[in-house]
Coordinates of C-alpha atoms and ligand atoms in Angstrom, one line a residue:
M281 CA -1.9 -38.1 16.8
P282 CA 1.1 -36.4 15.3
G283 CA 2.4 -39.7 13.9
T284 CA -0.9 -40.3 12.1
Q285 CA -0.8 -36.8 10.6
I286 CA 2.6 -37.3 9.1
D287 CA 1.6 -40.6 7.7
I288 CA -1.5 -39.4 6.1
E289 CA 0.2 -36.4 4.6
A290 CA 3.1 -38.5 3.4
Q291 CA 0.8 -41.1 2.0
I292 CA -1.3 -38.7 0.0
E293 CA 1.7 -36.9 -1.2
K294 CA 3.4 -40.1 -2.4
K295 CA 0.2 -41.3 -4.1
I296 CA -0.2 -38.1 -6.0
A297 CA 3.6 -37.8 -6.9
D298 CA 3.7 -41.4 -8.0
A299 CA 0.8 -40.9 -10.3
Y300 CA 2.4 -37.8 -11.7
R301 CA 5.7 -39.6 -12.4
E302 CA 3.8 -42.5 -14.0
K303 CA 1.8 -40.2 -16.2
F304 CA 4.6 -37.8 -17.3
P305 CA 7.8 -39.9 -17.8
I306 CA 8.9 -38.0 -20.9
S307 CA 8.7 -34.7 -19.0
K308 CA 11.1 -36.2 -16.5
E309 CA 13.6 -37.3 -19.2
R310 CA 13.4 -33.9 -20.8
H311 CA 13.9 -32.2 -17.4
E312 CA 17.0 -34.3 -16.8
K313 CA 18.4 -33.2 -20.1
L314 CA 17.5 -29.5 -19.6
I315 CA 19.1 -29.1 -16.2
N316 CA 22.4 -29.5 -17.9
Y317 CA 21.9 -26.2 -19.6
I318 CA 19.3 -24.2 -17.7
P319 CA 19.8 -24.1 -13.9
G320 CA 17.0 -26.1 -12.2
G321 CA 15.5 -26.9 -15.7
A322 CA 13.2 -23.8 -15.8
T323 CA 13.9 -20.4 -17.2
R324 CA 11.0 -18.8 -15.2
S325 CA 11.2 -19.4 -11.5
L326 CA 7.4 -20.0 -11.4
S327 CA 7.6 -22.8 -14.0
Y328 CA 9.5 -25.0 -11.6
F329 CA 7.7 -27.4 -9.2
K330 CA 8.5 -30.7 -7.6
P331 CA 9.1 -33.5 -8.5
Y332 CA 9.9 -31.9 -11.9
P333 CA 8.0 -29.5 -14.2
I334 CA 5.7 -30.6 -16.9
H335 CA 7.0 -30.1 -20.5
I336 CA 4.4 -29.0 -23.0
D337 CA 4.7 -29.8 -26.7
Y338 CA 2.0 -27.6 -28.2
G339 CA -1.3 -25.9 -27.5
Q340 CA -4.5 -25.8 -29.5
G341 CA -7.7 -24.0 -28.4
A342 CA -8.4 -24.7 -24.8
Y343 CA -5.9 -27.4 -24.5
V344 CA -2.1 -28.0 -24.2
Y345 CA -0.6 -31.3 -25.2
T346 CA 2.4 -32.9 -23.5
H347 CA 5.2 -34.9 -25.1
E348 CA 3.6 -38.0 -23.6
G349 CA 0.5 -37.2 -25.8
H350 CA -1.7 -36.1 -22.8
K351 CA -4.3 -33.5 -23.5
L352 CA -4.7 -31.0 -20.6
L353 CA -7.3 -28.3 -20.2
D354 CA -5.2 -25.1 -19.9
V355 CA -6.3 -22.8 -17.2
T356 CA -2.9 -21.1 -16.9
N357 CA -3.2 -19.4 -20.3
A358 CA 0.4 -18.2 -20.2
Y359 CA -0.2 -16.5 -16.8
G360 CA -2.9 -14.4 -18.5
A361 CA -1.2 -13.5 -21.8
I362 CA -3.5 -15.7 -23.8
V363 CA -7.2 -14.9 -23.9
H364 CA -8.4 -16.4 -27.2
G365 CA -7.0 -19.9 -26.6
H366 CA -3.9 -21.4 -28.3
G367 CA -3.3 -21.1 -32.0
D368 CA -6.0 -18.4 -32.6
P369 CA -6.2 -18.2 -36.5
D370 CA -6.5 -14.4 -36.6
I371 CA -3.4 -13.9 -34.4
A372 CA -1.5 -16.7 -36.3
K373 CA -2.3 -15.0 -39.6
A374 CA -1.1 -11.6 -38.4
V375 CA 2.1 -13.1 -37.2
Q376 CA 2.7 -15.0 -40.4
E377 CA 2.0 -12.0 -42.6
G378 CA 4.1 -9.8 -40.3
I379 CA 7.1 -12.0 -40.5
A380 CA 6.7 -12.5 -44.3
K381 CA 6.6 -8.7 -44.7
G382 CA 9.9 -8.3 -42.9
S383 CA 8.9 -8.5 -39.2
Q384 CA 10.0 -5.0 -38.1
Y385 CA 11.6 -1.8 -39.4
S386 CA 12.4 0.4 -36.4
T387 CA 10.2 3.1 -37.7
P388 CA 6.6 4.3 -36.9
T389 CA 4.2 1.8 -38.5
D390 CA 0.6 1.0 -39.3
G391 CA 0.4 -1.6 -36.6
Q392 CA 1.6 0.9 -33.9
Y393 CA -1.1 3.4 -35.1
K394 CA -3.9 0.8 -35.0
L395 CA -3.0 -0.7 -31.6
A396 CA -2.3 2.7 -30.0
K397 CA -5.6 4.1 -31.3
L398 CA -7.6 1.2 -30.1
L399 CA -6.0 1.4 -26.6
C400 CA -6.6 5.1 -26.4
E401 CA -10.2 4.7 -27.5
R402 CA -10.9 2.0 -24.9
V403 CA -8.9 2.7 -21.8
P404 CA -10.1 5.9 -20.0
G405 CA -6.6 6.6 -18.6
F406 CA -4.9 6.5 -22.0
D407 CA -4.5 9.7 -24.0
R408 CA -1.1 8.7 -25.3
V409 CA 0.8 5.4 -25.1
R410 CA 4.2 4.0 -25.7
F411 CA 5.2 0.4 -26.5
L412 CA 7.8 -1.9 -25.1
N413 CA 8.3 -5.6 -24.7
S414 CA 7.3 -6.7 -21.2
G415 CA 5.2 -5.7 -18.2
T416 CA 8.4 -5.3 -16.2
E417 CA 9.6 -2.6 -18.6
S418 CA 6.2 -0.9 -18.6
T419 CA 6.1 -0.4 -14.8
M420 CA 9.7 0.7 -14.8
F421 CA 9.0 3.4 -17.4
A422 CA 5.7 4.4 -15.8
M423 CA 7.6 5.0 -12.6
R424 CA 10.4 6.9 -14.3
T425 CA 7.7 9.0 -16.1
A426 CA 6.1 9.9 -12.8
R427 CA 9.4 10.8 -11.2
A428 CA 10.5 12.9 -14.2
Y429 CA 7.1 14.7 -14.5
T430 CA 6.8 15.5 -10.8
G431 CA 10.5 16.0 -10.0
K432 CA 10.0 13.8 -6.9
D433 CA 11.5 10.4 -6.1
K434 CA 9.4 8.5 -3.7
I435 CA 6.8 5.9 -4.8
I436 CA 4.3 4.0 -2.8
K437 CA 3.5 0.4 -3.7
M438 CA 1.2 -2.1 -2.0
T439 CA 2.2 -5.2 0.0
G440 CA 1.3 -8.1 -2.2
G441 CA 1.3 -6.0 -5.4
F442 CA 3.3 -7.4 -8.3
H443 CA 4.8 -5.1 -10.9
G444 CA 7.4 -7.3 -12.5
T445 CA 11.1 -8.0 -11.7
H446 CA 13.0 -4.7 -12.1
D447 CA 15.0 -3.8 -9.0
S448 CA 12.7 -1.3 -7.2
V449 CA 9.5 -3.4 -7.3
A450 CA 10.9 -7.0 -7.3
A451 CA 10.2 -7.9 -3.7
S452 CA 6.5 -7.9 -3.1
T453 CA 4.6 -11.1 -3.5
K454 CA 4.7 -14.4 -1.7
K455 CA 6.7 -16.0 -4.5
N456 CA 9.0 -13.1 -4.9
V457 CA 10.4 -12.2 -1.6
I458 CA 14.1 -12.9 -2.4
T459 CA 15.9 -9.6 -2.6
A460 CA 19.5 -10.8 -3.0
G461 CA 21.2 -8.8 -5.7
I462 CA 19.1 -5.7 -5.4
P463 CA 21.2 -2.8 -4.1
K464 CA 19.6 -1.1 -1.1
G465 CA 19.7 2.2 -3.0
M466 CA 17.2 0.9 -5.5
T467 CA 14.5 0.5 -2.9
E468 CA 15.1 3.3 -0.5
D469 CA 12.7 5.6 -2.3
M470 CA 10.0 2.9 -2.3
L471 CA 7.4 2.9 0.5
E472 CA 5.0 0.0 1.1
V473 CA 1.5 0.0 2.6
P474 CA -0.9 -2.9 3.1
F475 CA -3.4 -3.2 0.3
N476 CA -7.0 -2.2 1.3
D477 CA -5.8 -0.3 4.4
F478 CA -7.4 3.2 4.0
E479 CA -5.6 4.8 6.9
A480 CA -2.1 3.5 6.1
L481 CA -2.4 4.8 2.6
E482 CA -3.7 8.2 3.8
K483 CA -0.8 8.5 6.3
A484 CA 1.8 7.5 3.8
V485 CA 0.6 9.9 1.2
T486 CA 0.1 12.9 3.5
D487 CA 3.4 12.3 5.4
N488 CA 5.4 12.1 2.2
A489 CA 3.5 14.3 -0.2
S490 CA 6.3 16.8 -0.8
E491 CA 8.7 14.0 -1.9
L492 CA 6.1 11.6 -3.3
A493 CA 5.9 11.1 -7.1
A494 CA 3.3 8.4 -7.3
I495 CA 1.4 5.5 -6.0
I496 CA 1.8 2.4 -8.1
M497 CA -0.9 -0.2 -7.6
E498 CA -2.9 -2.9 -9.2
P499 CA -6.6 -2.2 -9.0
F500 CA -6.8 -5.6 -7.3
L501 CA -3.9 -7.8 -6.2
G502 CA -3.5 -10.1 -9.2
A503 CA -0.5 -12.4 -8.7
G504 CA -0.9 -11.7 -5.1
G505 CA -4.1 -13.7 -4.9
V506 CA -6.9 -11.9 -6.8
V507 CA -7.6 -9.8 -3.7
L508 CA -10.3 -7.3 -4.7
P509 CA -10.4 -3.7 -3.5
K510 CA -12.7 -2.8 -0.6
E511 CA -15.5 -0.6 -1.6
G512 CA -14.2 3.0 -2.1
Y513 CA -10.5 2.0 -1.8
L514 CA -9.6 2.9 -5.4
E515 CA -11.6 6.2 -5.1
H516 CA -9.7 6.9 -1.9
A517 CA -6.4 6.4 -3.7
R518 CA -7.6 8.7 -6.5
K519 CA -8.7 11.4 -4.2
L520 CA -5.6 11.3 -2.0
T521 CA -3.2 11.5 -4.9
S522 CA -5.2 14.3 -6.6
D523 CA -5.3 16.3 -3.3
N524 CA -1.6 15.9 -2.7
N525 CA -0.1 16.5 -6.1
V526 CA 0.9 12.9 -6.4
L527 CA 0.3 10.7 -9.5
L528 CA -1.7 7.6 -9.5
I529 CA -0.4 4.7 -11.6
F530 CA -2.6 1.7 -12.2
D531 CA -0.7 -1.4 -13.2
E532 CA -3.3 -3.2 -15.3
I533 CA -1.0 -5.7 -16.8
F534 CA -3.0 -8.5 -15.2
S535 CA -6.3 -6.8 -14.5
F536 CA -6.9 -5.3 -18.0
R537 CA -8.8 -8.4 -19.2
V538 CA -11.7 -7.9 -16.9
N539 CA -13.2 -5.2 -19.1
T540 CA -12.6 -3.7 -22.6
G541 CA -11.2 -0.6 -20.9
G542 CA -9.5 -2.4 -18.0
C543 CA -10.4 -2.4 -14.4
Q544 CA -10.3 1.4 -14.3
K545 CA -13.4 1.4 -16.6
L546 CA -15.1 -1.2 -14.5
Y547 CA -14.6 0.7 -11.2
N548 CA -14.8 4.1 -12.9
V549 CA -11.6 5.4 -11.4
T550 CA -9.2 7.0 -13.9
P551 CA -5.4 7.0 -13.0
D552 CA -2.8 9.4 -14.3
L553 CA -0.7 6.7 -15.8
T554 CA -1.5 3.1 -16.7
T555 CA 0.5 0.0 -17.7
V556 CA -0.9 -2.9 -19.7
G557 CA 0.6 -6.0 -21.3
K558 CA -0.2 -9.7 -21.5
V559 CA -3.5 -10.1 -23.5
V560 CA -2.7 -6.8 -25.4
G561 CA 0.1 -8.7 -27.3
G562 CA -2.2 -11.6 -28.3
G563 CA 0.2 -14.0 -26.5
L564 CA 3.4 -12.4 -27.7
P565 CA 5.7 -10.4 -25.4
I566 CA 4.4 -6.9 -24.9
G567 CA 4.3 -4.0 -22.5
V568 CA 2.5 -0.6 -22.8
F569 CA 2.6 2.4 -20.6
G570 CA 0.7 5.6 -21.1
G571 CA -1.5 8.2 -19.6
K572 CA -2.7 11.8 -19.7
E573 CA -1.5 13.7 -22.7
E574 CA 0.1 16.4 -20.5
I575 CA 2.2 13.8 -18.7
M576 CA 3.1 11.7 -21.7
N577 CA 4.2 14.8 -23.6
I578 CA 7.4 14.5 -21.6
F579 CA 8.4 12.1 -24.4
C580 CA 7.3 14.3 -27.2
H581 CA 10.2 15.1 -29.5
E582 CA 8.1 17.8 -31.3
N583 CA 7.4 19.9 -28.2
S584 CA 10.7 19.7 -26.3
A585 CA 14.4 19.9 -27.1
T586 CA 15.1 17.5 -24.2
P587 CA 12.3 14.8 -24.2
L588 CA 12.6 11.9 -21.8
Y589 CA 14.6 9.2 -23.5
H590 CA 12.8 5.9 -24.2
S591 CA 14.1 3.6 -26.8
G592 CA 14.5 -0.2 -27.3
T593 CA 15.4 -2.4 -30.2
F594 CA 12.1 -4.2 -30.2
N595 CA 9.8 -1.3 -29.2
G596 CA 6.7 -1.3 -31.4
Y597 CA 7.8 -4.5 -33.1
E598 CA 5.5 -4.5 -36.1
T599 CA 4.6 -8.1 -36.2
L600 CA 3.7 -7.9 -32.5
M601 CA 1.7 -4.8 -33.1
Q602 CA -0.4 -6.5 -35.8
A603 CA -0.8 -9.6 -33.6
G604 CA -1.9 -7.5 -30.7
Y605 CA -4.4 -5.6 -32.8
A606 CA -5.8 -8.8 -34.1
A607 CA -6.2 -10.1 -30.6
L608 CA -7.5 -6.9 -29.0
S609 CA -9.9 -5.8 -31.7
K610 CA -11.9 -9.0 -31.2
Y611 CA -11.7 -8.9 -27.4
D612 CA -14.7 -6.7 -27.6
E613 CA -17.7 -6.2 -25.2
A614 CA -19.3 -9.5 -26.3
A615 CA -16.1 -11.4 -25.8
V616 CA -15.5 -9.9 -22.4
A617 CA -19.1 -10.7 -21.4
K618 CA -18.6 -14.3 -22.6
I619 CA -15.4 -14.9 -20.7
N620 CA -16.6 -13.2 -17.6
A621 CA -19.7 -15.4 -17.6
L622 CA -17.4 -18.4 -17.7
G623 CA -15.6 -17.0 -14.7
E624 CA -18.9 -16.7 -12.8
Q625 CA -20.0 -20.2 -13.7
F626 CA -16.7 -21.5 -12.4
Q627 CA -16.9 -19.5 -9.2
K628 CA -20.5 -20.8 -8.6
G629 CA -19.3 -24.4 -9.2
L630 CA -16.4 -24.0 -6.9
L631 CA -18.4 -22.5 -4.0
A632 CA -20.9 -25.3 -4.3
S633 CA -18.1 -27.9 -4.2
F634 CA -16.5 -26.3 -1.1
K635 CA -19.9 -26.4 0.6
S636 CA -20.8 -30.0 -0.3
N637 CA -17.3 -31.1 0.9
G638 CA -17.8 -29.3 4.2
L639 CA -14.9 -27.0 3.5
N640 CA -14.6 -23.4 4.7
I641 CA -12.1 -22.3 2.1
Q642 CA -12.2 -19.3 -0.3
S643 CA -12.3 -18.5 -4.0
N644 CA -11.7 -14.9 -5.1
Q645 CA -13.0 -14.2 -8.6
I646 CA -13.2 -11.2 -10.9
G647 CA -14.1 -11.9 -14.6
S648 CA -12.0 -14.7 -15.9
L649 CA -9.5 -14.7 -13.0
I650 CA -10.0 -16.9 -10.1
N651 CA -7.8 -17.7 -7.1
M652 CA -8.6 -20.5 -4.6
H653 CA -7.3 -20.1 -1.0
F654 CA -7.0 -22.7 1.6
Y655 CA -7.9 -20.2 4.3
N656 CA -11.0 -20.0 6.5
E657 CA -12.0 -16.3 6.2
P658 CA -12.9 -14.0 3.3
I659 CA -9.6 -12.7 1.8
T660 CA -9.2 -9.0 1.7
T661 CA -5.4 -8.6 2.4
A662 CA -2.1 -9.9 1.1
E663 CA -1.3 -11.1 4.7
Q664 CA -4.2 -13.5 4.6
V665 CA -3.0 -14.9 1.2
L666 CA 0.3 -15.7 2.8
K667 CA -1.5 -17.9 5.3
S668 CA -3.2 -20.0 2.7
E669 CA -2.0 -23.6 3.1
E670 CA 0.9 -24.0 0.7
K671 CA 1.1 -27.7 1.0
L672 CA -2.5 -28.2 -0.1
H673 CA -2.0 -25.9 -3.1
G674 CA 1.0 -28.0 -4.2
L675 CA -0.9 -31.3 -3.8
M676 CA -3.9 -29.9 -5.6
H677 CA -1.8 -28.6 -8.5
L678 CA -0.1 -32.0 -9.1
S679 CA -3.3 -33.9 -8.6
L680 CA -5.1 -31.7 -11.2
L681 CA -2.3 -32.4 -13.7
N682 CA -2.9 -36.1 -13.1
K683 CA -6.6 -35.5 -13.9
G684 CA -6.0 -33.6 -17.1
V685 CA -6.0 -30.0 -15.9
F686 CA -3.0 -27.6 -16.3
T687 CA -3.1 -25.0 -13.6
I688 CA -0.9 -22.5 -11.8
P689 CA 0.5 -24.0 -8.6
R690 CA -0.8 -21.4 -6.2
G691 CA -4.5 -21.9 -6.9
L692 CA -4.8 -19.3 -9.6
F693 CA -7.0 -20.1 -12.6
I694 CA -7.0 -18.0 -15.8
L695 CA -9.6 -18.8 -18.4
S696 CA -9.6 -18.4 -22.2
L697 CA -12.4 -17.8 -24.6
A698 CA -11.7 -21.2 -26.2
I699 CA -13.1 -22.9 -23.0
T700 CA -16.7 -24.0 -23.2
T701 CA -19.3 -24.1 -20.4
Q702 CA -19.0 -27.9 -20.5
E703 CA -15.2 -27.6 -19.9
I704 CA -16.0 -25.4 -16.9
D705 CA -18.2 -28.2 -15.6
F706 CA -15.3 -30.6 -16.2
L707 CA -12.9 -28.3 -14.3
V708 CA -15.2 -28.0 -11.3
E709 CA -15.7 -31.8 -11.3
K710 CA -11.9 -32.4 -11.3
I711 CA -11.4 -29.8 -8.5
D712 CA -14.2 -31.5 -6.6
E713 CA -12.5 -34.9 -7.0
T714 CA -9.2 -33.4 -5.8
L715 CA -10.8 -31.9 -2.7
K716 CA -12.3 -35.3 -1.9
E717 CA -8.9 -36.8 -2.3
L718 CA -7.4 -34.3 0.1
L719 CA -10.3 -34.4 2.6
P720 CA -8.8 -37.1 4.9
L721 CA -5.7 -34.9 5.2
I722 CA -7.6 -31.8 5.8
E723 CA -9.7 -33.5 8.4
E724 CA -6.6 -34.8 10.1
K725 CA -4.2 -31.9 9.8
Y726 CA -5.9 -28.8 8.5
N727 CA -9.3 -29.1 10.3
H728 CA -9.5 -25.3 10.7
L729 CA -10.6 -25.4 7.1
L730 CA -13.7 -27.5 7.8
L731 CA -17.1 -25.8 8.0
Ligands
PLP1005 C1 0.4 -6.6 -12.5 C2 1.6 -7.1 -13.2 N1 2.6 -6.2 -13.4 C3 3.7 -6.5 -14.1 C4 3.9 -7.8 -14.5 C5 5.2 -8.1 -15.2 O1 5.0 -8.4 -16.5 P1 6.0 -9.2 -17.4 O2 6.0 -10.6 -16.8 O3 5.5 -9.2 -18.8 O4 7.3 -8.6 -17.2 C6 3.0 -8.8 -14.2 C7 3.2 -10.2 -14.7 O5 2.6 -11.1 -14.2 C8 1.8 -8.4 -13.6 O6 0.8 -9.3 -13.3

């Protein structure tokens, strides 16, 4: 009965929201103060959720601590920027020493050398790299590089791909569809094709080859739902671009952490240009773009009287370079294997929980990145992700906070090396409890999600 449906949804929603309000009263007080100075009380759109966002005091290892004194298992890990857990001693030491030494000097430095060398040694697509301060800047410059190098303007991106917030890529994912403020001209040279659609990609590349500078794509849709490439899709993109004199850009800002050499090493497909960020900065703001020597030489002051201009007050910030090197040098094969095994343990636990609760819902996993979807078919496209039941994601997120787990609202879980196998068990247990809590609602209103 429709009346019953509304009741049960409202009842469960109220119960979860009341428990949240009761558990996090200081976050509410802080939110009410902050909205006087920051619109909506959150300076990242994604940090806001109803009834009000949680305010974190500090983090240590696998946990964050709220002002109320609650300890929450952190499976957001700064949306992927943190991989060693909070307060890692080696990163902290590098930062303290860096600041004590004068923080930055706007010259080439030892830290730039060490981090650039390590990246070029590890990532197949990197012969040469340049540093900047965010992922957004990296994709902006990778695209500019492709356009400058090829002398062509058009770029293809994938529906559901996320490449940051600069004008020409801003509108792509579910959470980022608002395009107000972006002049039409900024996107008129952007083409979009559905991820994992072999034919659409082939048509878009061959139809536009003479004007097409590049394809920019994540090897898998990250923020767009951890949607993995179909077998042969990355190879298809590689071949099409090579055959048509078009560059291939892999945006590995999110995906880099799945392997020491990024997803390109895992899938053995080497792009012409690559962007990385997040974990590469050890939790500090970073962006890197780079690629084949011949292409990156476009910036080389030694070879050209008119190199492409790329500057920035904080580019190659020495303290950050040292922190990034401290983080990345110990994110070695053993560390990657360890964190990926945690991801697999989590995935196994989730699938068992779905089954035992009689649910036909999905979890997409690669390495330490996992995205649950309240959807009843295997997810291979961005369109399917959009159909995942948003309401259930919101309820699960809030309910998990009540149970001591700090997650990303849309069902995305990002692990850190500070998490133990016992904590993965705890995480699965809490998700299982949450699914049981939501089950009456799913049976009533979302019964397409039942086995
Ligand atoms: C694949 C990808 N590209 C670009 C970005 C933008 O990076 P930033 O938030 O550092 O600007 C992100 C951030 O989530 C990302 O996941």
